[in-house]
CSV table of N, CA and C in Angstrom, one decimal:
chain,number,residue,atom,x,y,z
A,123,VAL,N,35.0,191.2,-44.0
A,123,VAL,CA,34.5,190.4,-42.8
A,123,VAL,C,33.1,190.8,-42.5
A,124,LEU,N,32.8,192.1,-42.5
A,124,LEU,CA,31.4,192.5,-42.2
A,124,LEU,C,30.4,192.0,-43.2
A,125,ILE,N,30.8,191.9,-44.5
A,125,ILE,CA,29.9,191.3,-45.5
A,125,ILE,C,29.7,189.9,-45.2
A,126,ALA,N,30.7,189.1,-44.9
A,126,ALA,CA,30.6,187.7,-44.5
A,126,ALA,C,29.6,187.5,-43.4
A,127,ILE,N,29.8,188.4,-42.3
A,127,ILE,CA,28.9,188.3,-41.2
A,127,ILE,C,27.5,188.6,-41.5
A,128,ASP,N,27.2,189.6,-42.4
A,128,ASP,CA,25.9,189.9,-42.8
A,128,ASP,C,25.3,188.7,-43.6
A,129,LYS,N,26.1,188.1,-44.5
A,129,LYS,CA,25.6,186.9,-45.2
A,129,LYS,C,25.2,185.8,-44.2
A,130,ILE,N,26.1,185.5,-43.2
A,130,ILE,CA,25.8,184.5,-42.3
A,130,ILE,C,24.5,184.8,-41.5
A,131,ASN,N,24.4,186.1,-41.0
A,131,ASN,CA,23.2,186.5,-40.3
A,131,ASN,C,22.0,186.4,-41.1
A,132,ASN,N,22.0,186.6,-42.4
A,132,ASN,CA,20.8,186.6,-43.2
A,132,ASN,C,20.5,185.2,-43.7
A,133,GLN,N,21.3,184.2,-43.4
A,133,GLN,CA,21.0,182.8,-43.9
A,133,GLN,C,20.1,182.2,-42.8
A,134,THR,N,19.2,181.4,-43.3
A,134,THR,CA,18.3,180.6,-42.4
A,134,THR,C,18.4,179.1,-42.8
A,135,PRO,N,18.3,178.2,-41.9
A,135,PRO,CA,18.3,178.4,-40.5
A,135,PRO,C,19.7,178.6,-39.9
A,136,LEU,N,19.8,179.2,-38.8
A,136,LEU,CA,21.1,179.3,-38.1
A,136,LEU,C,21.5,177.9,-37.5
A,137,ILE,N,22.8,177.8,-37.2
A,137,ILE,CA,23.2,176.5,-36.7
A,137,ILE,C,22.7,176.4,-35.2
A,138,SER,N,22.4,175.1,-34.9
A,138,SER,CA,22.0,174.9,-33.5
A,138,SER,C,23.2,174.8,-32.6
A,139,CYS,N,22.9,174.8,-31.3
A,139,CYS,CA,24.0,174.6,-30.3
A,139,CYS,C,24.7,173.3,-30.5
A,140,ASN,N,23.9,172.2,-30.8
A,140,ASN,CA,24.5,170.9,-31.0
A,140,ASN,C,25.4,170.9,-32.2
A,141,GLU,N,25.0,171.5,-33.3
A,141,GLU,CA,25.8,171.6,-34.5
A,141,GLU,C,27.1,172.3,-34.2
A,142,PHE,N,27.0,173.4,-33.5
A,142,PHE,CA,28.2,174.2,-33.1
A,142,PHE,C,29.2,173.3,-32.3
A,143,CYS,N,28.6,172.6,-31.3
A,143,CYS,CA,29.5,171.7,-30.5
A,143,CYS,C,30.1,170.6,-31.3
A,144,GLU,N,29.3,170.0,-32.2
A,144,GLU,CA,29.8,168.9,-33.0
A,144,GLU,C,31.0,169.4,-33.9
A,145,TYR,N,30.9,170.6,-34.3
A,145,TYR,CA,32.0,171.1,-35.2
A,145,TYR,C,33.3,171.1,-34.4
A,146,PHE,N,33.3,171.4,-33.1
A,146,PHE,CA,34.5,171.4,-32.3
A,146,PHE,C,34.8,170.1,-31.7
A,147,CYS,N,33.9,169.1,-31.7
A,147,CYS,CA,34.2,167.9,-30.9
A,147,CYS,C,34.1,166.6,-31.7
A,148,ASP,N,33.4,166.6,-32.9
A,148,ASP,CA,33.2,165.4,-33.6
A,148,ASP,C,34.1,165.3,-34.8
A,149,LYS,N,35.0,164.3,-34.8
A,149,LYS,CA,35.9,164.1,-35.9
A,149,LYS,C,35.2,163.8,-37.3
A,150,MET,N,34.0,163.2,-37.2
A,150,MET,CA,33.2,163.0,-38.4
A,150,MET,C,32.7,164.2,-39.0
A,151,VAL,N,32.4,165.2,-38.2
A,151,VAL,CA,31.9,166.5,-38.7
A,151,VAL,C,33.1,167.4,-39.1
A,152,ASN,N,34.1,167.4,-38.3
A,152,ASN,CA,35.3,168.3,-38.6
A,152,ASN,C,36.6,167.5,-38.2
A,153,PRO,N,37.3,167.0,-39.2
A,153,PRO,CA,38.5,166.2,-39.0
A,153,PRO,C,39.6,166.9,-38.2
A,154,LYS,N,39.5,168.3,-38.2
A,154,LYS,CA,40.6,169.0,-37.6
A,154,LYS,C,40.1,169.5,-36.2
A,155,CYS,N,39.1,168.9,-35.6
A,155,CYS,CA,38.5,169.4,-34.3
A,155,CYS,C,39.6,169.2,-33.2
A,156,GLU,N,40.4,168.2,-33.2
A,156,GLU,CA,41.4,168.0,-32.2
A,156,GLU,C,42.4,169.1,-32.2
A,157,GLN,N,42.8,169.6,-33.4
A,157,GLN,CA,43.7,170.7,-33.5
A,157,GLN,C,43.1,172.0,-32.9
A,158,ILE,N,41.8,172.2,-33.2
A,158,ILE,CA,41.1,173.4,-32.6
A,158,ILE,C,41.1,173.3,-31.1
A,159,GLN,N,40.8,172.1,-30.6
A,159,GLN,CA,40.7,171.9,-29.1
A,159,GLN,C,42.0,172.2,-28.5
A,160,VAL,N,43.1,171.7,-29.0
A,160,VAL,CA,44.4,171.9,-28.5
A,160,VAL,C,44.7,173.4,-28.5
A,161,PHE,N,44.4,174.1,-29.5
A,161,PHE,CA,44.6,175.5,-29.6
A,161,PHE,C,43.8,176.3,-28.5
A,162,ILE,N,42.5,175.9,-28.4
A,162,ILE,CA,41.7,176.6,-27.4
A,162,ILE,C,42.2,176.4,-26.0
A,163,GLU,N,42.6,175.1,-25.7
A,163,GLU,CA,43.1,174.8,-24.4
A,163,GLU,C,44.3,175.6,-24.0
A,164,LYS,N,45.1,176.1,-24.9
A,164,LYS,CA,46.3,176.9,-24.6
A,164,LYS,C,46.0,178.3,-24.4
A,165,GLN,N,44.8,178.8,-24.7
A,165,GLN,CA,44.4,180.2,-24.6
A,165,GLN,C,44.1,180.5,-23.1
A,166,SER,N,44.6,181.7,-22.7
A,166,SER,CA,44.5,182.1,-21.3
A,166,SER,C,43.0,182.3,-20.9
A,167,ASN,N,42.1,182.7,-21.8
A,167,ASN,CA,40.7,182.8,-21.4
A,167,ASN,C,40.1,181.5,-21.1
A,168,TRP,N,40.5,180.5,-21.9
A,168,TRP,CA,40.0,179.1,-21.7
A,168,TRP,C,40.5,178.6,-20.3
A,169,ILE,N,41.8,178.9,-20.0
A,169,ILE,CA,42.3,178.5,-18.7
A,169,ILE,C,41.6,179.2,-17.6
A,170,LEU,N,41.3,180.5,-17.7
A,170,LEU,CA,40.6,181.2,-16.7
A,170,LEU,C,39.2,180.7,-16.5
A,171,LEU,N,38.5,180.3,-17.6
A,171,LEU,CA,37.2,179.8,-17.6
A,171,LEU,C,37.2,178.4,-16.8
A,172,GLN,N,38.2,177.6,-17.1
A,172,GLN,CA,38.3,176.3,-16.4
A,172,GLN,C,38.5,176.5,-14.9
A,173,ASN,N,39.3,177.4,-14.6
A,173,ASN,CA,39.6,177.7,-13.2
A,173,ASN,C,38.3,178.3,-12.5
A,174,ALA,N,37.6,179.1,-13.2
A,174,ALA,CA,36.4,179.7,-12.6
A,174,ALA,C,35.4,178.6,-12.4
A,175,LEU,N,35.2,177.7,-13.3
A,175,LEU,CA,34.3,176.6,-13.2
A,175,LEU,C,34.7,175.7,-12.0
A,176,ARG,N,36.0,175.4,-11.8
A,176,ARG,CA,36.4,174.6,-10.7
A,176,ARG,C,36.1,175.3,-9.4
A,177,ILE,N,36.3,176.6,-9.3
A,177,ILE,CA,36.0,177.4,-8.1
A,177,ILE,C,34.5,177.3,-7.8
A,178,PHE,N,33.7,177.5,-8.9
A,178,PHE,CA,32.2,177.5,-8.8
A,178,PHE,C,31.8,176.1,-8.2
A,179,ASP,N,32.4,175.1,-8.7
A,179,ASP,CA,32.1,173.7,-8.2
A,179,ASP,C,32.4,173.5,-6.7
A,180,VAL,N,33.5,174.1,-6.3
A,180,VAL,CA,33.9,174.0,-4.9
A,180,VAL,C,33.0,174.8,-4.0
A,181,VAL,N,32.6,176.0,-4.4
A,181,VAL,CA,31.8,176.9,-3.7
A,181,VAL,C,30.4,176.4,-3.6
A,182,ASP,N,29.9,175.8,-4.7
A,182,ASP,CA,28.5,175.3,-4.7
A,182,ASP,C,28.4,174.0,-3.9
A,183,VAL,N,28.5,174.2,-2.6
A,183,VAL,CA,28.6,173.0,-1.6
A,183,VAL,C,27.4,172.1,-1.8
A,184,ASP,N,26.2,172.6,-2.0
A,184,ASP,CA,25.0,171.7,-2.1
A,184,ASP,C,24.8,171.1,-3.5
A,185,LYS,N,25.7,171.5,-4.4
A,185,LYS,CA,25.7,171.0,-5.8
A,185,LYS,C,24.3,171.3,-6.5
A,186,SER,N,23.8,172.5,-6.2
A,186,SER,CA,22.5,172.9,-6.7
A,186,SER,C,22.6,173.5,-8.1
A,187,GLY,N,23.9,173.8,-8.5
A,187,GLY,CA,24.1,174.4,-9.8
A,187,GLY,C,24.1,175.9,-9.7
A,188,SER,N,23.9,176.4,-8.5
A,188,SER,CA,23.9,177.9,-8.2
A,188,SER,C,24.6,178.1,-6.9
A,189,ILE,N,25.1,179.3,-6.7
A,189,ILE,CA,25.7,179.7,-5.5
A,189,ILE,C,24.7,180.6,-4.7
A,190,GLU,N,24.3,180.2,-3.5
A,190,GLU,CA,23.5,180.9,-2.7
A,190,GLU,C,24.3,181.9,-1.8
A,191,TYR,N,23.7,182.8,-1.1
A,191,TYR,CA,24.4,183.8,-0.4
A,191,TYR,C,25.3,183.2,0.7
A,192,GLY,N,24.8,182.2,1.4
A,192,GLY,CA,25.6,181.6,2.5
A,192,GLY,C,26.9,180.9,1.9
A,193,GLU,N,26.8,180.3,0.8
A,193,GLU,CA,28.0,179.7,0.1
A,193,GLU,C,28.9,180.8,-0.3
A,194,PHE,N,28.4,181.9,-0.8
A,194,PHE,CA,29.2,183.0,-1.2
A,194,PHE,C,29.9,183.6,-0.1
A,195,GLU,N,29.3,183.8,1.1
A,195,GLU,CA,29.9,184.3,2.3
A,195,GLU,C,31.1,183.4,2.7
A,196,THR,N,30.9,182.1,2.7
A,196,THR,CA,32.0,181.1,3.0
A,196,THR,C,33.1,181.3,2.1
A,197,PHE,N,32.8,181.4,0.8
A,197,PHE,CA,33.9,181.6,-0.2
A,197,PHE,C,34.7,182.9,0.1
A,198,CYS,N,34.0,184.0,0.3
A,198,CYS,CA,34.6,185.3,0.6
A,198,CYS,C,35.5,185.2,1.8
A,199,SER,N,35.1,184.5,2.8
A,199,SER,CA,35.9,184.3,4.0
A,199,SER,C,37.2,183.5,3.7
A,200,LEU,N,37.1,182.5,2.8
A,200,LEU,CA,38.2,181.7,2.4
A,200,LEU,C,39.3,182.6,1.7
A,201,ILE,N,38.8,183.6,0.9
A,201,ILE,CA,39.8,184.4,0.2
A,201,ILE,C,40.2,185.6,1.0
A,202,GLY,N,39.7,185.7,2.2
A,202,GLY,CA,40.2,186.8,3.1
A,202,GLY,C,39.3,188.0,3.2
A,203,GLU,N,38.1,187.9,2.6
A,203,GLU,CA,37.2,189.1,2.7
A,203,GLU,C,36.2,188.7,3.8
A,204,THR,N,36.2,189.5,4.9
A,204,THR,CA,35.3,189.2,6.0
A,204,THR,C,34.4,190.4,6.3
A,205,ALA,N,34.6,191.5,5.7
A,205,ALA,CA,33.8,192.7,6.0
A,205,ALA,C,32.4,192.5,5.4
A,206,LYS,N,31.4,192.4,6.2
A,206,LYS,CA,30.0,192.1,5.7
A,206,LYS,C,29.6,193.0,4.7
A,207,GLU,N,29.9,194.3,4.9
A,207,GLU,CA,29.4,195.3,3.9
A,207,GLU,C,30.0,195.1,2.5
A,208,ASN,N,31.3,194.7,2.5
A,208,ASN,CA,32.0,194.4,1.2
A,208,ASN,C,31.4,193.2,0.5
A,209,ILE,N,31.2,192.2,1.4
A,209,ILE,CA,30.6,190.9,0.8
A,209,ILE,C,29.2,191.2,0.3
A,210,GLU,N,28.4,191.9,1.0
A,210,GLU,CA,27.0,192.2,0.5
A,210,GLU,C,27.1,193.1,-0.8
A,211,GLN,N,28.0,194.0,-0.8
A,211,GLN,CA,28.1,194.9,-2.0
A,211,GLN,C,28.5,194.1,-3.2
A,212,LEU,N,29.5,193.2,-3.0
A,212,LEU,CA,29.9,192.3,-4.1
A,212,LEU,C,28.8,191.4,-4.6
A,213,TRP,N,28.1,190.8,-3.6
A,213,TRP,CA,27.0,189.9,-3.9
A,213,TRP,C,26.0,190.6,-4.8
A,214,HIS,N,25.6,191.8,-4.4
A,214,HIS,CA,24.6,192.5,-5.2
A,214,HIS,C,25.1,193.0,-6.6
A,215,HIS,N,26.4,193.2,-6.7
A,215,HIS,CA,27.0,193.5,-8.0
A,215,HIS,C,26.9,192.3,-8.9
A,216,ILE,N,27.1,191.1,-8.3
A,216,ILE,CA,27.1,189.9,-9.2
A,216,ILE,C,25.7,189.4,-9.4
A,217,ASP,N,24.9,189.4,-8.4
A,217,ASP,CA,23.5,188.9,-8.5
A,217,ASP,C,22.6,190.0,-9.0
A,218,LYS,N,22.8,190.3,-10.3
A,218,LYS,CA,22.1,191.4,-10.9
A,218,LYS,C,20.6,191.4,-10.9
A,219,ASP,N,20.0,190.1,-11.0
A,219,ASP,CA,18.6,190.0,-11.0
A,219,ASP,C,18.0,189.9,-9.6
A,220,ASP,N,18.9,189.9,-8.6
A,220,ASP,CA,18.5,189.9,-7.2
A,220,ASP,C,17.5,188.7,-6.9
A,221,ASN,N,17.9,187.6,-7.5
A,221,ASN,CA,17.1,186.4,-7.2
A,221,ASN,C,17.6,185.5,-6.0
A,222,GLY,N,18.8,186.0,-5.5
A,222,GLY,CA,19.3,185.2,-4.3
A,222,GLY,C,20.3,184.1,-4.7
A,223,GLU,N,20.7,184.0,-6.0
A,223,GLU,CA,21.6,183.0,-6.4
A,223,GLU,C,22.4,183.5,-7.6
A,224,ILE,N,23.6,182.9,-7.7
A,224,ILE,CA,24.5,183.1,-8.8
A,224,ILE,C,24.5,181.8,-9.6
A,225,VAL,N,24.1,181.9,-10.9
A,225,VAL,CA,24.1,180.7,-11.7
A,225,VAL,C,25.2,180.8,-12.7
């Protein structure tokens, strides 16, 4: 496996994001793409990701594509966290670059 990875890493050019997506979505590129999609959709990580994206969409009230602190506070209150110090600590844990938004 490591030898195969080394061979892949040493090949140029690498595949683009579009090529990668086409492999999983385009029947003309990969006739078995639907089987792969069904398999992925059954995986718990995929389900968790879908749920996280749904939550993000609900919390991002202004639909800016990021969650600002006020939106985060509202979300925390909805899940029962009202202690300001806990909310602020969690915010700073998630907003690692301290730019005031979660993307």
